[in-house]
């Protein structure tokens, strides 16, 4: 604005309410292709003027950027005429030692610093318990932080220079990033991945049950029951059916067997793979025969969790599991998906 000219263009040809003045400025360091920049200085429609009017007050006369610009041109008309100036900002310095310096145009950091000192603002470093210094750099920084759009520079400069160094933007960015990370953590927790006990660990358990149990983070007796199938539910094994997520401690778990895929007590072993594949195929088949929203609510997450388990096995292992899949396991998958195994 310190370089704005005293001439402008009104597309409507008048000074009617709601109009706009186009002000062209030149910034050579932007390069020959981008040094000319036209800024639209807008007026406030008369229908919105009452929003700025306080109780028992007149409507503010200079209530919009274009009206302030017109006031500036009026106030500096005399100094521009005496100094032969072309910029909108112009003034008179009675203490200047020469006529050339007496009538000056534009504004610089010294002008802003003197204004700040006269109005009680500090001109040095900012103190935590006092007002911040007023200077051109800070004014520009504040304007960019509030508007979040480039002004006489590229968007990359705005992001990498002005916004990046702003403490306020940094705090806001940390909040946004933190919220996003917490949301991803919640999503990951909502989609729990069941630990898979591999065939290699089962082989080691046959030689040294205690060592294998310690590696799996389980008691030896719990691991033994899982390997022998004594703790099987429908598509997984359970480490403790007396500590269900929705029942009192010590009481048998009453959750649906399909909900085992969400339980921290669940473990997957190789002998569960055939029924897991059967349940996966059943859930896929139900998709085309159910309301999409109902299917998504009931089966989308279990299907994803089954996919996480099955992904631990290679193609050959999955093919072998399908080959040994029995009619009983297919019926078990159908009962599980249709809810016939749930308590009524």
CSV table of C-alpha atoms in Angstrom, one decimal:
chain,number,residue,atom,x,y,z
A,1,UNK,CA,0.0,0.0,0.0
A,2,UNK,CA,2.9,2.4,0.5
A,3,UNK,CA,3.5,2.2,-3.2
A,4,UNK,CA,-0.1,2.5,-4.3
A,5,UNK,CA,-0.7,5.3,-6.9
A,6,UNK,CA,-3.1,8.1,-6.5
A,7,UNK,CA,-5.1,7.0,-9.6
A,8,UNK,CA,-7.4,4.0,-9.8
A,9,UNK,CA,-10.1,2.6,-12.1
A,10,UNK,CA,-13.7,2.2,-11.2
A,11,UNK,CA,-15.3,-0.4,-13.5
A,12,UNK,CA,-18.8,0.9,-12.7
A,13,UNK,CA,-17.7,4.5,-13.6
A,14,UNK,CA,-19.2,5.9,-10.4
A,15,UNK,CA,-18.7,6.0,-6.7
A,16,UNK,CA,-21.9,4.0,-6.1
A,17,UNK,CA,-22.3,1.8,-3.0
A,18,UNK,CA,-21.1,-1.7,-3.4
A,19,UNK,CA,-18.5,-0.9,-6.1
A,20,UNK,CA,-14.9,-1.6,-6.4
A,21,UNK,CA,-11.8,0.4,-7.2
A,22,UNK,CA,-8.9,-1.3,-9.1
A,23,UNK,CA,-5.5,0.0,-8.0
A,24,UNK,CA,-2.4,-1.0,-9.9
A,25,UNK,CA,0.9,-1.3,-8.2
A,26,UNK,CA,4.4,-2.2,-9.5
A,27,UNK,CA,6.8,-4.5,-7.7
A,28,UNK,CA,9.9,-4.9,-10.0
A,29,UNK,CA,11.5,-7.7,-8.0
A,30,UNK,CA,8.6,-10.0,-8.9
A,31,UNK,CA,10.0,-10.1,-12.4
A,32,UNK,CA,9.0,-8.5,-15.7
A,33,UNK,CA,6.0,-10.9,-16.2
A,34,UNK,CA,4.6,-10.4,-12.7
A,35,UNK,CA,5.7,-7.0,-11.6
A,36,UNK,CA,2.3,-5.4,-12.2
A,37,UNK,CA,-0.4,-6.3,-9.7
A,38,UNK,CA,-3.9,-5.0,-9.7
A,39,UNK,CA,-5.6,-5.0,-6.2
A,40,UNK,CA,-9.4,-4.8,-6.0
A,41,UNK,CA,-10.4,-2.4,-3.2
A,42,UNK,CA,-14.0,-3.1,-2.4
A,43,UNK,CA,-16.8,-1.1,-0.9
A,44,UNK,CA,-19.3,-2.4,1.6
A,45,UNK,CA,-22.9,-2.7,0.2
A,46,UNK,CA,-25.2,-0.1,1.8
A,47,UNK,CA,-27.5,-2.9,2.9
A,48,UNK,CA,-24.7,-4.2,5.3
A,49,UNK,CA,-23.8,-0.8,6.7
A,50,UNK,CA,-26.0,-1.2,9.7
A,51,UNK,CA,-23.9,-4.1,10.9
A,52,UNK,CA,-21.1,-1.6,11.8
A,53,UNK,CA,-23.4,0.8,13.5
A,54,UNK,CA,-23.5,0.8,17.3
A,55,UNK,CA,-26.4,1.8,19.4
A,56,UNK,CA,-27.4,5.5,18.9
A,57,UNK,CA,-24.5,6.0,16.5
A,58,UNK,CA,-24.4,7.3,13.0
A,59,UNK,CA,-23.5,4.9,10.2
A,60,UNK,CA,-19.7,5.1,9.9
A,61,UNK,CA,-18.8,7.1,6.8
A,62,UNK,CA,-15.5,5.3,6.1
A,63,UNK,CA,-16.7,1.8,6.6
A,64,UNK,CA,-14.9,0.0,3.8
A,65,UNK,CA,-11.5,-0.3,2.2
A,66,UNK,CA,-12.5,1.8,-0.9
A,67,UNK,CA,-13.8,4.6,1.3
A,68,UNK,CA,-10.6,4.7,3.4
A,69,UNK,CA,-8.7,4.8,0.1
A,70,UNK,CA,-10.8,7.8,-1.0
A,71,UNK,CA,-10.2,9.5,2.3
A,72,UNK,CA,-6.4,9.0,1.9
A,73,UNK,CA,-6.5,10.6,-1.6
A,74,UNK,CA,-8.4,13.6,-0.2
A,75,UNK,CA,-6.1,14.1,2.8
A,76,UNK,CA,-2.9,13.9,0.6
A,77,UNK,CA,-4.2,16.0,-2.3
A,78,UNK,CA,-2.4,19.2,-1.1
A,79,UNK,CA,1.0,17.5,-0.4
A,80,UNK,CA,0.8,15.7,-3.7
A,81,UNK,CA,0.2,18.9,-5.6
A,82,UNK,CA,3.1,20.7,-3.9
A,83,UNK,CA,5.5,17.8,-4.1
A,84,UNK,CA,4.5,16.7,-7.6
A,85,UNK,CA,3.9,13.2,-6.3
A,86,UNK,CA,2.0,10.3,-7.9
A,87,UNK,CA,1.6,8.0,-4.9
A,88,UNK,CA,-1.5,8.0,-2.7
A,89,UNK,CA,0.6,8.2,0.5
A,90,UNK,CA,2.1,11.7,0.7
A,91,UNK,CA,2.9,14.1,3.5
A,92,UNK,CA,4.6,17.3,4.8
A,93,UNK,CA,7.6,17.4,7.2
A,94,UNK,CA,8.0,21.0,8.6
A,95,UNK,CA,11.4,20.0,10.2
A,96,UNK,CA,13.0,19.0,6.9
A,97,UNK,CA,16.1,21.0,6.0
A,98,UNK,CA,15.4,21.1,2.3
A,99,UNK,CA,12.3,21.7,0.2
A,100,UNK,CA,12.8,18.3,-1.5
A,101,UNK,CA,12.5,16.4,1.8
A,102,UNK,CA,9.8,18.7,3.1
A,103,UNK,CA,7.2,17.2,0.7
A,104,UNK,CA,7.7,13.4,0.7
A,105,UNK,CA,5.7,10.4,-0.5
A,106,UNK,CA,5.3,6.8,0.4
A,107,UNK,CA,6.0,5.3,3.8
A,108,UNK,CA,8.9,3.5,5.3
A,109,UNK,CA,9.8,1.7,8.5
A,110,UNK,CA,10.9,4.9,10.1
A,111,UNK,CA,7.4,6.5,9.7
A,112,UNK,CA,5.8,3.4,11.3
A,113,UNK,CA,8.3,3.4,14.1
A,114,UNK,CA,7.7,7.0,15.0
A,115,UNK,CA,3.9,6.5,14.9
A,116,UNK,CA,4.3,3.5,17.2
A,117,UNK,CA,6.5,5.4,19.7
A,118,UNK,CA,4.0,8.3,19.8
A,119,UNK,CA,1.1,5.9,20.5
A,120,UNK,CA,2.8,4.0,23.3
A,121,UNK,CA,3.9,0.9,21.4
A,122,UNK,CA,7.4,-0.5,22.0
A,123,UNK,CA,10.0,-0.2,19.2
A,124,UNK,CA,12.4,-2.8,20.5
A,125,UNK,CA,12.0,-6.5,21.4
A,126,UNK,CA,8.6,-7.8,22.5
A,127,UNK,CA,8.1,-8.3,26.2
A,128,UNK,CA,5.6,-10.9,27.3
A,129,UNK,CA,3.6,-8.6,29.6
A,130,UNK,CA,3.5,-5.7,27.1
A,131,UNK,CA,2.1,-4.8,23.7
A,132,UNK,CA,4.0,-6.1,20.7
A,133,UNK,CA,6.1,-3.7,18.6
A,134,UNK,CA,4.5,-2.2,15.6
A,135,UNK,CA,6.6,-2.4,12.5
A,136,UNK,CA,6.1,-3.0,8.8
A,137,UNK,CA,7.3,-6.6,8.9
A,138,UNK,CA,5.0,-7.5,11.7
A,139,UNK,CA,2.0,-5.8,10.1
A,140,UNK,CA,2.6,-7.7,6.9
A,141,UNK,CA,3.0,-11.0,8.8
A,142,UNK,CA,-0.2,-10.4,10.8
A,143,UNK,CA,-2.2,-9.6,7.6
A,144,UNK,CA,-1.0,-12.8,5.9
A,145,UNK,CA,-1.7,-14.9,9.0
A,146,UNK,CA,-5.3,-13.6,9.2
A,147,UNK,CA,-6.1,-13.8,5.4
A,148,UNK,CA,-4.1,-17.0,4.5
A,149,UNK,CA,-3.7,-15.9,0.9
A,150,UNK,CA,-0.7,-14.5,-1.0
A,151,UNK,CA,-0.2,-10.8,-1.2
A,152,UNK,CA,2.3,-9.6,-3.9
A,153,UNK,CA,4.1,-13.0,-3.6
A,154,UNK,CA,3.6,-16.6,-4.4
A,155,UNK,CA,1.7,-19.1,-2.4
A,156,UNK,CA,5.0,-21.0,-1.8
A,157,UNK,CA,6.5,-17.9,-0.3
A,158,UNK,CA,3.5,-17.5,1.9
A,159,UNK,CA,3.6,-21.1,3.2
A,160,UNK,CA,7.4,-21.5,3.4
A,161,UNK,CA,8.4,-18.1,4.7
A,162,UNK,CA,5.5,-16.2,6.4
A,163,UNK,CA,3.3,-19.0,7.8
A,164,UNK,CA,6.1,-21.4,8.6
A,165,UNK,CA,7.8,-18.9,11.0
A,166,UNK,CA,4.6,-17.8,12.7
A,167,UNK,CA,4.3,-19.1,16.3
A,168,UNK,CA,0.5,-18.9,16.0
A,169,UNK,CA,0.5,-21.0,12.8
A,170,UNK,CA,2.9,-23.5,14.4
A,171,UNK,CA,0.6,-23.9,17.4
A,172,UNK,CA,-2.3,-24.3,15.1
A,173,UNK,CA,-0.4,-26.8,12.9
A,174,UNK,CA,0.6,-28.9,15.9
A,175,UNK,CA,-3.1,-29.0,17.0
A,176,UNK,CA,-4.2,-30.1,13.5
A,177,UNK,CA,-1.4,-32.7,13.2
A,178,UNK,CA,-2.1,-33.9,16.7
A,179,UNK,CA,-5.8,-34.3,16.0
A,180,UNK,CA,-5.1,-36.2,12.8
A,181,UNK,CA,-2.7,-38.5,14.5
A,182,UNK,CA,-5.1,-39.2,17.4
A,183,UNK,CA,-7.8,-39.9,14.8
A,184,UNK,CA,-5.6,-42.4,13.1
A,185,UNK,CA,-4.7,-44.1,16.4
A,186,UNK,CA,-8.4,-44.3,17.2
A,187,UNK,CA,-9.0,-45.9,13.8
A,188,UNK,CA,-6.2,-48.3,14.4
A,189,UNK,CA,-7.6,-49.3,17.8
A,190,UNK,CA,-11.1,-49.6,16.4
A,191,UNK,CA,-9.7,-52.1,13.9
A,192,UNK,CA,-7.8,-54.4,16.1
A,193,UNK,CA,-5.5,-56.9,14.5
A,194,UNK,CA,-5.5,-60.3,16.2
A,195,UNK,CA,-2.1,-61.8,17.0
A,196,UNK,CA,-1.4,-64.8,14.8
A,197,UNK,CA,0.4,-67.7,16.4
A,198,UNK,CA,2.5,-69.2,13.6
A,199,UNK,CA,3.3,-72.8,12.8
A,200,UNK,CA,6.9,-72.2,13.7
A,201,UNK,CA,6.0,-71.1,17.2
A,202,UNK,CA,3.8,-74.1,17.6
A,203,UNK,CA,6.7,-76.3,16.6
A,204,UNK,CA,8.9,-74.7,19.2
A,205,UNK,CA,6.2,-75.2,21.8
A,206,UNK,CA,6.3,-78.9,21.3
A,207,UNK,CA,9.9,-78.9,22.3
A,208,UNK,CA,9.8,-76.1,24.9
A,209,UNK,CA,6.3,-75.0,26.0
A,210,UNK,CA,7.5,-72.5,28.5
A,211,UNK,CA,9.9,-70.7,26.2
A,212,UNK,CA,7.3,-70.6,23.4
A,213,UNK,CA,4.6,-69.3,25.8
A,214,UNK,CA,7.0,-66.5,27.0
A,215,UNK,CA,7.6,-65.5,23.4
A,216,UNK,CA,3.9,-65.3,22.7
A,217,UNK,CA,3.2,-63.4,26.0
A,218,UNK,CA,0.9,-66.2,27.3
A,219,UNK,CA,0.9,-68.6,30.2
A,220,UNK,CA,2.1,-72.1,29.2
A,221,UNK,CA,-1.2,-73.7,30.0
A,222,UNK,CA,-3.1,-71.1,28.0
A,223,UNK,CA,-0.8,-71.7,24.9
A,224,UNK,CA,-1.3,-75.4,25.3
A,225,UNK,CA,-5.1,-75.2,25.2
A,226,UNK,CA,-4.9,-72.9,22.2
A,227,UNK,CA,-2.7,-75.3,20.3
A,228,UNK,CA,-4.9,-78.3,21.1
A,229,UNK,CA,-8.1,-76.4,20.1
A,230,UNK,CA,-9.6,-76.5,23.6
A,231,UNK,CA,-10.1,-72.7,23.6
A,232,UNK,CA,-11.6,-72.4,20.1
A,233,UNK,CA,-14.6,-70.1,19.6
A,234,UNK,CA,-15.8,-70.0,16.0
A,235,UNK,CA,-13.0,-68.4,13.9
A,236,UNK,CA,-10.4,-67.8,16.6
A,237,UNK,CA,-9.1,-69.1,19.9
A,238,UNK,CA,-9.7,-67.3,23.3
A,239,UNK,CA,-7.1,-66.8,26.0
A,240,UNK,CA,-9.6,-66.2,28.7
A,241,UNK,CA,-13.4,-66.5,28.2
A,242,UNK,CA,-14.0,-65.2,31.8
A,243,UNK,CA,-12.7,-61.7,31.0
A,244,UNK,CA,-14.9,-60.7,28.1
A,245,UNK,CA,-15.0,-57.0,27.1
A,246,UNK,CA,-18.7,-56.6,27.9
A,247,UNK,CA,-19.1,-58.9,30.9
A,248,UNK,CA,-18.2,-58.7,34.6
A,249,UNK,CA,-14.8,-60.3,35.5
A,250,UNK,CA,-15.2,-64.0,36.3
A,251,UNK,CA,-18.4,-64.3,34.2
A,252,UNK,CA,-18.5,-66.3,30.9
A,253,UNK,CA,-18.3,-64.0,27.9
A,254,UNK,CA,-21.6,-63.5,26.2
A,255,UNK,CA,-20.5,-61.6,23.1
A,256,UNK,CA,-21.2,-62.7,19.6
A,257,UNK,CA,-18.5,-65.1,18.2
A,258,UNK,CA,-18.1,-62.6,15.3
A,259,UNK,CA,-17.1,-60.0,17.9
A,260,UNK,CA,-14.1,-62.1,18.8
A,261,UNK,CA,-12.4,-60.4,16.0
A,262,UNK,CA,-12.5,-57.2,18.0
A,263,UNK,CA,-11.4,-58.8,21.3
A,264,UNK,CA,-7.9,-58.5,22.9
A,265,UNK,CA,-8.3,-62.1,24.1
A,266,UNK,CA,-8.5,-63.6,20.6
A,267,UNK,CA,-5.6,-65.4,19.0
A,268,UNK,CA,-5.5,-66.9,15.5
A,269,UNK,CA,-3.7,-70.3,14.8
A,270,UNK,CA,-3.1,-72.2,11.6
A,271,UNK,CA,-5.9,-74.7,12.3
A,272,UNK,CA,-8.4,-71.8,12.2
A,273,UNK,CA,-7.5,-70.8,8.7
A,274,UNK,CA,-10.1,-73.0,6.9
A,275,UNK,CA,-13.1,-71.6,8.9
A,276,UNK,CA,-11.7,-68.1,8.5
A,277,UNK,CA,-11.6,-68.5,4.8
A,278,UNK,CA,-15.2,-69.9,4.9
A,279,UNK,CA,-16.4,-66.9,6.9
A,280,UNK,CA,-14.6,-64.5,4.6
A,281,UNK,CA,-16.3,-66.1,1.6
A,282,UNK,CA,-19.7,-66.0,3.3
A,283,UNK,CA,-19.4,-62.3,4.1
A,284,UNK,CA,-18.4,-61.5,0.6
A,285,UNK,CA,-21.4,-63.5,-0.7
A,286,UNK,CA,-23.8,-61.6,1.6
A,287,UNK,CA,-22.7,-58.2,0.2
A,288,UNK,CA,-24.8,-58.5,-3.0
A,289,UNK,CA,-27.9,-59.7,-1.1
A,290,UNK,CA,-28.1,-57.2,1.6
A,291,UNK,CA,-28.8,-53.5,2.0
A,292,UNK,CA,-25.3,-51.9,1.4
A,293,UNK,CA,-25.5,-49.7,4.6
A,294,UNK,CA,-26.6,-52.7,6.7
A,295,UNK,CA,-23.9,-54.9,5.3
A,296,UNK,CA,-21.2,-52.2,5.9
A,297,UNK,CA,-22.3,-51.7,9.6
A,298,UNK,CA,-22.4,-55.4,10.3
A,299,UNK,CA,-19.7,-57.0,8.3
A,300,UNK,CA,-17.2,-54.5,6.8
A,301,UNK,CA,-14.9,-54.3,9.8
A,302,UNK,CA,-15.0,-58.1,10.5
A,303,UNK,CA,-14.2,-58.7,6.9
A,304,UNK,CA,-11.2,-56.4,7.0
A,305,UNK,CA,-10.0,-58.0,10.2
A,306,UNK,CA,-10.3,-61.5,8.7
A,307,UNK,CA,-8.3,-60.1,5.7
A,308,UNK,CA,-5.5,-59.0,8.1
A,309,UNK,CA,-5.3,-62.5,9.6
A,310,UNK,CA,-5.4,-64.3,6.3
A,311,UNK,CA,-2.7,-62.1,4.9
A,312,UNK,CA,-0.2,-63.7,7.3
A,313,UNK,CA,-0.4,-66.9,5.2
A,314,UNK,CA,1.0,-67.4,1.7
A,315,UNK,CA,-0.9,-68.6,-1.3
A,316,UNK,CA,0.1,-72.2,-0.8
A,317,UNK,CA,-1.0,-72.3,2.8
A,318,UNK,CA,-4.4,-70.7,1.8
A,319,UNK,CA,-4.9,-73.2,-1.0
A,320,UNK,CA,-4.2,-76.1,1.4
A,321,UNK,CA,-6.6,-74.7,3.9
A,322,UNK,CA,-9.4,-74.4,1.3
A,323,UNK,CA,-8.6,-78.0,0.2
A,324,UNK,CA,-9.2,-79.3,3.7
A,325,UNK,CA,-12.3,-77.1,4.4
A,326,UNK,CA,-15.2,-79.3,5.5
A,327,UNK,CA,-19.0,-79.0,5.2
A,328,UNK,CA,-19.1,-78.5,9.0
A,329,UNK,CA,-16.8,-75.5,8.7
A,330,UNK,CA,-18.9,-74.1,5.9
A,331,UNK,CA,-22.0,-74.5,8.0
A,332,UNK,CA,-20.3,-72.9,11.0
A,333,UNK,CA,-19.4,-69.9,8.8
A,334,UNK,CA,-23.0,-69.6,7.6
A,335,UNK,CA,-24.4,-69.9,11.2
A,336,UNK,CA,-21.9,-67.3,12.4
A,337,UNK,CA,-22.7,-64.8,9.6
A,338,UNK,CA,-26.4,-65.3,9.9
A,339,UNK,CA,-26.4,-64.8,13.7
A,340,UNK,CA,-27.6,-68.3,14.6
A,341,UNK,CA,-24.8,-68.7,17.1
A,342,UNK,CA,-25.7,-65.6,19.0
A,343,UNK,CA,-27.5,-65.7,22.4
A,344,UNK,CA,-31.1,-64.6,22.2
